[in-house]
CSV table of C-alpha atoms in Angstrom, one decimal:
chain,number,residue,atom,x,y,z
A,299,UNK,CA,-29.9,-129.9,-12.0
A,300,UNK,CA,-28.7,-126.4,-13.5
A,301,UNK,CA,-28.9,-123.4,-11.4
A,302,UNK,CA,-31.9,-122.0,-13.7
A,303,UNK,CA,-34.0,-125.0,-13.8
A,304,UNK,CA,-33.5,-125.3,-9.7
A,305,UNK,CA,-34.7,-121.1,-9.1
A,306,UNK,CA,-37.4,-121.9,-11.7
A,307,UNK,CA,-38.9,-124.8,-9.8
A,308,UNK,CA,-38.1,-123.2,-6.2
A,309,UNK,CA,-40.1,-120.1,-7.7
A,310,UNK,CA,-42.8,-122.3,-9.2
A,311,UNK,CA,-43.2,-124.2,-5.7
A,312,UNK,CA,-43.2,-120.5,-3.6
A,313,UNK,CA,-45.8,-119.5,-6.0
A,314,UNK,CA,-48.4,-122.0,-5.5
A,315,UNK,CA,-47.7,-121.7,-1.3
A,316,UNK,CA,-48.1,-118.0,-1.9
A,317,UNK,CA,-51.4,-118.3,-3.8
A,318,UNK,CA,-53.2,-121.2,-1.7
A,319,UNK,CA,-52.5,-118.7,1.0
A,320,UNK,CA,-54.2,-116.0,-1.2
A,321,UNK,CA,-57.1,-117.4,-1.6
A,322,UNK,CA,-57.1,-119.6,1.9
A,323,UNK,CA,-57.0,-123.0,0.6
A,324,UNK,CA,-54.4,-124.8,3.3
A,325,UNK,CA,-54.2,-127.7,1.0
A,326,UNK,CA,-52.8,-125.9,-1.8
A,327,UNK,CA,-50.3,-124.4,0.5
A,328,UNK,CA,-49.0,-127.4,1.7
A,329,UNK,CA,-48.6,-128.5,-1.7
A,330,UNK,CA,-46.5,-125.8,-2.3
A,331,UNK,CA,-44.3,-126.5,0.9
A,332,UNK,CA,-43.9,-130.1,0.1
A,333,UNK,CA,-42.6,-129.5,-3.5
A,334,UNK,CA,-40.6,-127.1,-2.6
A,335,UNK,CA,-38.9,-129.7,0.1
A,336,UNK,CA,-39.1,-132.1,-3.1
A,337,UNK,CA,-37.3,-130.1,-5.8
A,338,UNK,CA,-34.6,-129.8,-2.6
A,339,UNK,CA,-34.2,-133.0,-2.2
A,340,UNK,CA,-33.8,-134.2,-5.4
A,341,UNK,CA,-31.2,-131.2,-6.3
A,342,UNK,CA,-30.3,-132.6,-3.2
A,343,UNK,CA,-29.3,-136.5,-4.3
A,344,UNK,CA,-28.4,-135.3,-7.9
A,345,UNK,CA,-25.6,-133.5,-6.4
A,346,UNK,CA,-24.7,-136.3,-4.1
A,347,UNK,CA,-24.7,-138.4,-7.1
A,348,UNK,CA,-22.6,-135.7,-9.2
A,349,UNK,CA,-19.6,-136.1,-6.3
A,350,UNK,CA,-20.1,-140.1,-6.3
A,351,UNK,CA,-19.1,-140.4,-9.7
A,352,UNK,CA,-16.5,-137.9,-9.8
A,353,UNK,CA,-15.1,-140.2,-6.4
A,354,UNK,CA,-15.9,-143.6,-8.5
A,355,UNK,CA,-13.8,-142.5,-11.4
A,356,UNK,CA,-10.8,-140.9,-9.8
A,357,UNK,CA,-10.6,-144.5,-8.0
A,358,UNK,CA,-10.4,-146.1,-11.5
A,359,UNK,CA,-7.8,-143.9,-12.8
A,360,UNK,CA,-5.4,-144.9,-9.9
């Protein structure tokens, strides 16, 4: 995940938390939290992922 697509989404997630708090709707603000905690984890195991192919192929070359 780029570093523009990953503020986007971060942005996007803190705006819905931020606006289910403006107009007091809990559930809307824990929507927010929890994909905000989701596009984490998935930039998360992408990276991971990223650095196990980089390890896989260096492995091969040797």
């Amino acid at each position: 995940m780029n570093a523009i697509a990953y503020w986007l989404l971060m942005a996007l997630a803190f705006g819905v938390q931020v606006w289910g708090q403006v107009i007091d709707l809990q559930d809307l603000t824990l929507l927010g939290i929890i994909a905000a905690f989701g596009v984490l984890g998935v930039d998360r195991l992408l990276l991971r992922a990223d650095r196990y192919e980089e390890f896989a192929e260096a492995g091969e070359e040797s």
